Coordinates of N, CA and C in Angstrom, one line a residue:
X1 N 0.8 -1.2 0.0 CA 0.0 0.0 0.0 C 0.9 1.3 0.0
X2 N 1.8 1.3 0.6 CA 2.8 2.4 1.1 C 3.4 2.8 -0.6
X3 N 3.8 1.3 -1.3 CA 4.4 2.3 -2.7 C 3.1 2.6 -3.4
X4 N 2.5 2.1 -3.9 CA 1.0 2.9 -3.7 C 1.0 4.4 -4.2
X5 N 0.8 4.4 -2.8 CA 0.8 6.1 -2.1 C 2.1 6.9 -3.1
X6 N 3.3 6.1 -2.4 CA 3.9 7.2 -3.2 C 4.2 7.0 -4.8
X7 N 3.6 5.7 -5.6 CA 3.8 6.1 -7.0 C 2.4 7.6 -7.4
X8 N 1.5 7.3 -6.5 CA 0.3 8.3 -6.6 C 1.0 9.7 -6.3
X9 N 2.0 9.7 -5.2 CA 2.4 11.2 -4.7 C 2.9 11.6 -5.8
X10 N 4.1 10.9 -6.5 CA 5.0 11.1 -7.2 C 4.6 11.6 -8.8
X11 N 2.8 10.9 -9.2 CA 2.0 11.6 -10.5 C 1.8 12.9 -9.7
X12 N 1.3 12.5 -8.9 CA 0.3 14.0 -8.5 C 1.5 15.2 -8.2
X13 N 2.8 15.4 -7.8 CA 3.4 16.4 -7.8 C 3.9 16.4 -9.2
X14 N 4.3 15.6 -10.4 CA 4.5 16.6 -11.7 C 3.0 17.0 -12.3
X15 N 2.0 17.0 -11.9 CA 0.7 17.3 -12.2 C 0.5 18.4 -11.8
X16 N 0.8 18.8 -10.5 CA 0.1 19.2 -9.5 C 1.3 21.3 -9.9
X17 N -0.1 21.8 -9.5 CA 0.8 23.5 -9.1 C 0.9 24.2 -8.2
X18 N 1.7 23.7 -7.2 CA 1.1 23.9 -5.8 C 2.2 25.4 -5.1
X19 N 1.9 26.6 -5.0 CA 3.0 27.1 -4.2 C 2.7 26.9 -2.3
X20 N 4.1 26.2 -2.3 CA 4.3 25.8 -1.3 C 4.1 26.9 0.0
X21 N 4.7 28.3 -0.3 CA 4.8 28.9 0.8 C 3.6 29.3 1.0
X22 N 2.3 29.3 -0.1 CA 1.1 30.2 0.2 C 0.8 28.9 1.4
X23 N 1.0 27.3 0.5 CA -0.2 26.4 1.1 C 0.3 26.4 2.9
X24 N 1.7 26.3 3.2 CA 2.2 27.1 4.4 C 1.2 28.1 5.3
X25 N 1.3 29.1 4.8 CA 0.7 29.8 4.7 C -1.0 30.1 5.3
X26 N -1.3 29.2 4.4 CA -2.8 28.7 4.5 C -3.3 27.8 5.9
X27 N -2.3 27.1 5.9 CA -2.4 25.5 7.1 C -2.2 26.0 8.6
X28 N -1.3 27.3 8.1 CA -0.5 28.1 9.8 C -2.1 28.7 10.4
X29 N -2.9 29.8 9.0 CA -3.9 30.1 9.4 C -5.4 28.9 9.5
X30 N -5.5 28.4 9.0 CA -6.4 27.0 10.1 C -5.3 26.8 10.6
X31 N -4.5 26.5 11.3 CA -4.4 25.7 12.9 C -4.6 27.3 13.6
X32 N -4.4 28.4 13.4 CA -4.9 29.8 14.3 C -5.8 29.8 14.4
X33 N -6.7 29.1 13.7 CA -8.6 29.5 13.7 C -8.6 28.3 14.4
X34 N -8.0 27.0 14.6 CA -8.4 26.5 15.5 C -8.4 26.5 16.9
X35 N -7.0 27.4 16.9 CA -7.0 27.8 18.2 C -8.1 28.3 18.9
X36 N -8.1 29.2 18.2 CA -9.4 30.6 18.4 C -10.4 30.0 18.9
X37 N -10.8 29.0 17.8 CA -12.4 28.3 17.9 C -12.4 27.4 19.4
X38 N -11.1 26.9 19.8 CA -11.2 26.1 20.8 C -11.0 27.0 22.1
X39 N -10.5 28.4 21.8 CA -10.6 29.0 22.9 C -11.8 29.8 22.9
X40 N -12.4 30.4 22.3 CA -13.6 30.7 22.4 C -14.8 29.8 22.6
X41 N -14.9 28.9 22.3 CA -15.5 27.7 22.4 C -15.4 27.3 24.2
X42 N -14.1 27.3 24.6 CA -14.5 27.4 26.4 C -13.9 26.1 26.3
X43 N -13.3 25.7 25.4 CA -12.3 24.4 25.4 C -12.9 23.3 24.8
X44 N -14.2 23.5 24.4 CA -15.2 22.2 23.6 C -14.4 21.6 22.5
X45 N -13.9 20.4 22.8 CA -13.2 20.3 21.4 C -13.8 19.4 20.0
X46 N -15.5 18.7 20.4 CA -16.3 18.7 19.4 C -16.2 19.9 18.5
X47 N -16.7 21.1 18.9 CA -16.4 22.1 17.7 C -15.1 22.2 17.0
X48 N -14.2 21.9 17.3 CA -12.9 21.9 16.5 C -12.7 20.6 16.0
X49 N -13.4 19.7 16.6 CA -13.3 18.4 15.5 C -13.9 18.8 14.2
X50 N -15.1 19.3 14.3 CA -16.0 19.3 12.9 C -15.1 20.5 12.5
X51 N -14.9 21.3 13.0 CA -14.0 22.5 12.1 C -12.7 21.7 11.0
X52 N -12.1 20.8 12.1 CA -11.0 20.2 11.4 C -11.4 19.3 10.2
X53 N -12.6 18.5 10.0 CA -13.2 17.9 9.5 C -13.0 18.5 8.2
X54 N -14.0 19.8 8.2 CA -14.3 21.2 7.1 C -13.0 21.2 6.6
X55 N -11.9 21.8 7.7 CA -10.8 22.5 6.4 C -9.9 21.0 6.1
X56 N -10.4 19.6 6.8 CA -9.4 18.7 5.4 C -10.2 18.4 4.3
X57 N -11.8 18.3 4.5 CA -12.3 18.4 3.4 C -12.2 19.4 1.9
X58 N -12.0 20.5 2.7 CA -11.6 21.9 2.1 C -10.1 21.7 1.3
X59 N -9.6 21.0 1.9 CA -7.9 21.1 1.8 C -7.5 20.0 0.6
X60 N -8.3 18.7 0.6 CA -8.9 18.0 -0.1 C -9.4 18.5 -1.7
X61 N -10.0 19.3 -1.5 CA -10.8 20.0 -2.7 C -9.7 20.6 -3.3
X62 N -8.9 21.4 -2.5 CA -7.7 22.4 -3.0 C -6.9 21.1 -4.0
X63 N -6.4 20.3 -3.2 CA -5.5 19.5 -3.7 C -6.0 18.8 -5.0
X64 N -7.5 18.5 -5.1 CA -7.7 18.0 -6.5 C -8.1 19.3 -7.4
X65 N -8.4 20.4 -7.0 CA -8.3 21.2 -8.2 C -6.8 21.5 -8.9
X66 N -5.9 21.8 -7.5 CA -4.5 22.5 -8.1 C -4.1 21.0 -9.2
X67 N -5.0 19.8 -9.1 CA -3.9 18.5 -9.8 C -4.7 18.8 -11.2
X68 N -5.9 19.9 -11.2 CA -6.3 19.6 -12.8 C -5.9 20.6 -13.3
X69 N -5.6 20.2 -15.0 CA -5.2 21.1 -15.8 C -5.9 22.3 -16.1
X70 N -5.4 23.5 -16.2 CA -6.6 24.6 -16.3 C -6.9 24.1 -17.9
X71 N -6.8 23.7 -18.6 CA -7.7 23.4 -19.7 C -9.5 23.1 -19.0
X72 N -9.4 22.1 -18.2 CA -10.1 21.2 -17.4 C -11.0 22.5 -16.9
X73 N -10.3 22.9 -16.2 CA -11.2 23.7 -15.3 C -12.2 25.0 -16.3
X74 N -11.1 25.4 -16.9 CA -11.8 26.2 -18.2 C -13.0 25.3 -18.6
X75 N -12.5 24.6 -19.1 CA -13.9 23.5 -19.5 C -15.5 23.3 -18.6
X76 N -15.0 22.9 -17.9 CA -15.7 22.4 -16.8 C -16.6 24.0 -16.2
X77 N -15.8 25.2 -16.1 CA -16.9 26.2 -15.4 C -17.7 26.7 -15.8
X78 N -18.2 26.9 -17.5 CA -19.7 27.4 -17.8 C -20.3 26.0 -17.5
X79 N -20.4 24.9 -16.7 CA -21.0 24.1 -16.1 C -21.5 24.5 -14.8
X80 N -20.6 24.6 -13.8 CA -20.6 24.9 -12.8 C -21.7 26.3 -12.8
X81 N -20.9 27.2 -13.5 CA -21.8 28.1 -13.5 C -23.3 27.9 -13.8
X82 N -23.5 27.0 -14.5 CA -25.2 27.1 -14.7 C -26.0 26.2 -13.7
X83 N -25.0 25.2 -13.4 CA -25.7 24.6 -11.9 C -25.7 25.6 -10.7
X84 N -24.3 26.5 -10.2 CA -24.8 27.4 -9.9 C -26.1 28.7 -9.9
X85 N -26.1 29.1 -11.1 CA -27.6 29.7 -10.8 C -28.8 28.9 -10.9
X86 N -29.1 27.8 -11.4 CA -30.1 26.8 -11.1 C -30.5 26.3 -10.0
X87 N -29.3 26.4 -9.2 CA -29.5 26.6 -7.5 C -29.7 27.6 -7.0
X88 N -29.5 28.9 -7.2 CA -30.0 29.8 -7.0 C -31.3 30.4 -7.1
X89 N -31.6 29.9 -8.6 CA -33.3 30.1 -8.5 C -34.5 28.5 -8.0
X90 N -33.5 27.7 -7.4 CA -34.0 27.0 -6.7 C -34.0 27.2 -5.1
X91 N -33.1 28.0 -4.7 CA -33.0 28.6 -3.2 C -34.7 30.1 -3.4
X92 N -34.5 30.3 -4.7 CA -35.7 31.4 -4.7 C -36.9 30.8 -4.2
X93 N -37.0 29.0 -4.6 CA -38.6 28.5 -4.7 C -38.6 27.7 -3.7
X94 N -36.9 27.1 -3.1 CA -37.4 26.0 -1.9 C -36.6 26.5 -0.6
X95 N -35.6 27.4 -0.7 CA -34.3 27.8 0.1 C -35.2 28.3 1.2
X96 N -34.3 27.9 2.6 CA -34.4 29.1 3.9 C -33.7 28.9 4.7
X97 N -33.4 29.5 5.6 CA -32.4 29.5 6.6 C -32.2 30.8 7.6
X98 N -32.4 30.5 8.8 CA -32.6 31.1 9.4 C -33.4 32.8 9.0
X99 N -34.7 32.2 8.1 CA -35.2 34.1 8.6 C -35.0 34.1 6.5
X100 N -34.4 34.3 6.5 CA -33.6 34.1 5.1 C -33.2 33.5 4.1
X101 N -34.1 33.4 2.5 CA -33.6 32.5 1.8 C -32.4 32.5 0.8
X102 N -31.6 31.8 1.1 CA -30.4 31.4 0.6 C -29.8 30.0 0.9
X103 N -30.3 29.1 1.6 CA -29.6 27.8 1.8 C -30.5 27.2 1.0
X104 N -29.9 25.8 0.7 CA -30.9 24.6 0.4 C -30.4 23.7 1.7
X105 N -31.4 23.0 1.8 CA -31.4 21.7 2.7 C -31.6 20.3 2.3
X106 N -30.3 19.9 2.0 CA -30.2 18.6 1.3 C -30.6 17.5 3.1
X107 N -30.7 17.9 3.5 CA -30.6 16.5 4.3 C -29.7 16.3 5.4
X108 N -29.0 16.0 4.8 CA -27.5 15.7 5.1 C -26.4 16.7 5.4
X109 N -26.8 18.1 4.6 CA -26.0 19.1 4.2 C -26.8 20.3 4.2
X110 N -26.6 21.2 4.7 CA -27.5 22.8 4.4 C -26.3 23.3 3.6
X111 N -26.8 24.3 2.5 CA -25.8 24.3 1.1 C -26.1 25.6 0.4
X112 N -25.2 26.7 0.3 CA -25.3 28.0 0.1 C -25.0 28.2 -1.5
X113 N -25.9 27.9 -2.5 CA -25.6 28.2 -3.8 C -24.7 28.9 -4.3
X114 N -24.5 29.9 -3.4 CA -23.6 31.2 -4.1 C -22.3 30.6 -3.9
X115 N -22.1 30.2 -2.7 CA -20.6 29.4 -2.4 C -19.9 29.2 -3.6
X116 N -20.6 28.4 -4.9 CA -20.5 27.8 -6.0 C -20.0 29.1 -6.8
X117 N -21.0 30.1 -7.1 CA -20.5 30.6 -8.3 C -19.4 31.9 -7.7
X118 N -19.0 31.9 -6.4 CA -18.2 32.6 -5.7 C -16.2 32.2 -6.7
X119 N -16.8 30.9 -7.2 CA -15.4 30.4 -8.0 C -16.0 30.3 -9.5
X120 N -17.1 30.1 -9.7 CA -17.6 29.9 -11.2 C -17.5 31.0 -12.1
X121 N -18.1 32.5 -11.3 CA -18.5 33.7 -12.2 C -17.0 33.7 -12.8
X122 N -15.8 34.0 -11.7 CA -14.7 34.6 -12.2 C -13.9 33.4 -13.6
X123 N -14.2 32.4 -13.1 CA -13.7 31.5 -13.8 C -14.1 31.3 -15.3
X124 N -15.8 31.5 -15.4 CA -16.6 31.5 -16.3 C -16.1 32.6 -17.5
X125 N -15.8 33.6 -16.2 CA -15.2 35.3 -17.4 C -14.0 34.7 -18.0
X126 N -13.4 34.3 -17.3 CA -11.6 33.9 -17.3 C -11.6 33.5 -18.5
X127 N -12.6 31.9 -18.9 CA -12.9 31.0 -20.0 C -12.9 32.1 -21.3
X128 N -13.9 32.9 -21.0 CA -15.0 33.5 -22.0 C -13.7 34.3 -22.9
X129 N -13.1 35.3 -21.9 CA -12.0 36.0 -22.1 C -10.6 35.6 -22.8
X130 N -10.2 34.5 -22.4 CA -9.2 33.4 -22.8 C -9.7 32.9 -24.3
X131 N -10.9 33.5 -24.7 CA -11.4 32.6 -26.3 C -11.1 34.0 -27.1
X132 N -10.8 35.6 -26.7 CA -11.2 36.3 -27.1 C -9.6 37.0 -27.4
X133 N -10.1 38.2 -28.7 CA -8.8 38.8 -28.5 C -8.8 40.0 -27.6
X134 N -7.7 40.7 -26.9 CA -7.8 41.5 -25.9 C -7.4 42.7 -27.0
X135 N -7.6 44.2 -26.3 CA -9.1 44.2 -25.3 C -10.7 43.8 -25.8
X136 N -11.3 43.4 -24.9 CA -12.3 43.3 -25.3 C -13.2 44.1 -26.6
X137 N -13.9 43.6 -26.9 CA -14.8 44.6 -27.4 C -16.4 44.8 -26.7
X138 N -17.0 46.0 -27.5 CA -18.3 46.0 -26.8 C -19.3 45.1 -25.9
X139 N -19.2 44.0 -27.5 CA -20.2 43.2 -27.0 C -20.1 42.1 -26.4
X140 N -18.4 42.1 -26.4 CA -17.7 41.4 -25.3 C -18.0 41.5 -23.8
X141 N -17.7 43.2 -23.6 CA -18.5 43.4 -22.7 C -19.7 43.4 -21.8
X142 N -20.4 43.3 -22.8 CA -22.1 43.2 -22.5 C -22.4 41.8 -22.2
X143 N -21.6 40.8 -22.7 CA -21.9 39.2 -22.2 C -21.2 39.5 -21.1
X144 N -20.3 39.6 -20.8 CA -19.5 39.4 -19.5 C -20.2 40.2 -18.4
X145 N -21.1 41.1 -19.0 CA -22.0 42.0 -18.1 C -23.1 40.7 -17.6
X146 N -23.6 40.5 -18.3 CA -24.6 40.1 -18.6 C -23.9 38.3 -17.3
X147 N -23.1 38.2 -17.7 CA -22.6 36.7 -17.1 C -22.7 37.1 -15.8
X148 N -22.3 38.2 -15.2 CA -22.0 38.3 -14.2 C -23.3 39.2 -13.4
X149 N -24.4 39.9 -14.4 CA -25.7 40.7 -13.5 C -26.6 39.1 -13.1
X150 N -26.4 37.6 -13.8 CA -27.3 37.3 -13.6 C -27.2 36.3 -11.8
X151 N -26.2 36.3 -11.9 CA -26.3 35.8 -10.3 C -26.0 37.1 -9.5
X152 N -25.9 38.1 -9.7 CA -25.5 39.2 -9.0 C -27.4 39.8 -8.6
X153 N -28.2 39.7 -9.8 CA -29.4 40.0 -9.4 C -30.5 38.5 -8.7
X154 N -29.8 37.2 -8.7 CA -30.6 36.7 -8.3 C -29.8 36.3 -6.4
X155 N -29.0 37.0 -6.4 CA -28.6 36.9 -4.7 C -28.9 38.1 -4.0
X156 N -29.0 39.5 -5.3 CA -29.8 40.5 -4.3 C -31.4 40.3 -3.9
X157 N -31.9 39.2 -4.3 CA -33.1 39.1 -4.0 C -33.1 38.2 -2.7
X158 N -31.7 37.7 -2.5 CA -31.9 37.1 -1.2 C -32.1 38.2 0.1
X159 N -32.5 37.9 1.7 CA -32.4 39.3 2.2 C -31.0 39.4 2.7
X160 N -29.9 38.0 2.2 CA -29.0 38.1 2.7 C -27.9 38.8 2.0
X161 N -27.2 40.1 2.5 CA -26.3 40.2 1.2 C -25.1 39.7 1.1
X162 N -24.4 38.7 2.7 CA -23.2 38.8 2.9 C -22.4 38.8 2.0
X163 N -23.3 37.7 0.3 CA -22.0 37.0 -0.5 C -21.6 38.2 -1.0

């Protein structure tokens, strides 16, 4: 199992684009927020389990996006993006949460649509822009407008505005 692991390590770092000092960086601030949570918390360390849980999930996610090729990802986000606002105008008809509609509630999982297009919109432009020659032109503009008023007007209809 062990070589395993590292013939897998050994694909996934010439794959992989990882700058080391950000992910540093990143890992120093979760274990500070863990602190935090455990000291404010009053020493509960259920809450910092599930916290910990979150950011390897999270950390997880990092690691298989940095392993795909941005072709991929280019690919893949006017996807994202349209499941993103399909959730959105599904948080319009079934969403709530505390007071406020913007979650869905899968069950298992309460799930904030916008979360999604918080990486999709920019990504979506990235795509759009990367097909195009620079600078833009007008009507360049007006789609990218346009890409980006349509989840911008369906999360101001939530009453929440944090995203």
């Amino acid at each position: 199992m062990t070589h395993r692991l590292q013939l897998w390590w050994a694909r996934y770092r010439r794959n992989a684009t990882l700058d080391l000092p950000l992910l540093a960086l990143l890992l120093a601030a979760c274990g500070l927020g863990l602190m935090v949570l455990y000291s404010a918390g009053g020493g509960d360390t259920g809450l910092v389990l599930k916290q910990s849980l979150r950011f390897a999930l999270g950390f997880a996610a990092l690691l298989l996006i940095a392993w795909l090729p941005p072709a991929a990802l280019r690919r893949w986000s006017p996807w994202a993006y349209a499941v993103g606002v399909l959730l959105l105008i599904a948080v319009a008809v079934l969403g709530e949460g505390r007071g406020a509609q913007r979650w869905l509630d899968f069950g298992f999982v309460r799930f904030q649509p916008s979360e999604i297009l918080k990486l999709a919109v920019p990504m979506t432009l990235a795509g759009y822009l990367h097909e195009r020659v620079l600078p833009p032109s007008l009507l360049d503009l007006i789609v990218l407008g346009a890409l980006t008023a349509v989840p911008a007007l369906l999360i101001i209809e939530q009453p929440d505005l944090g995203t």
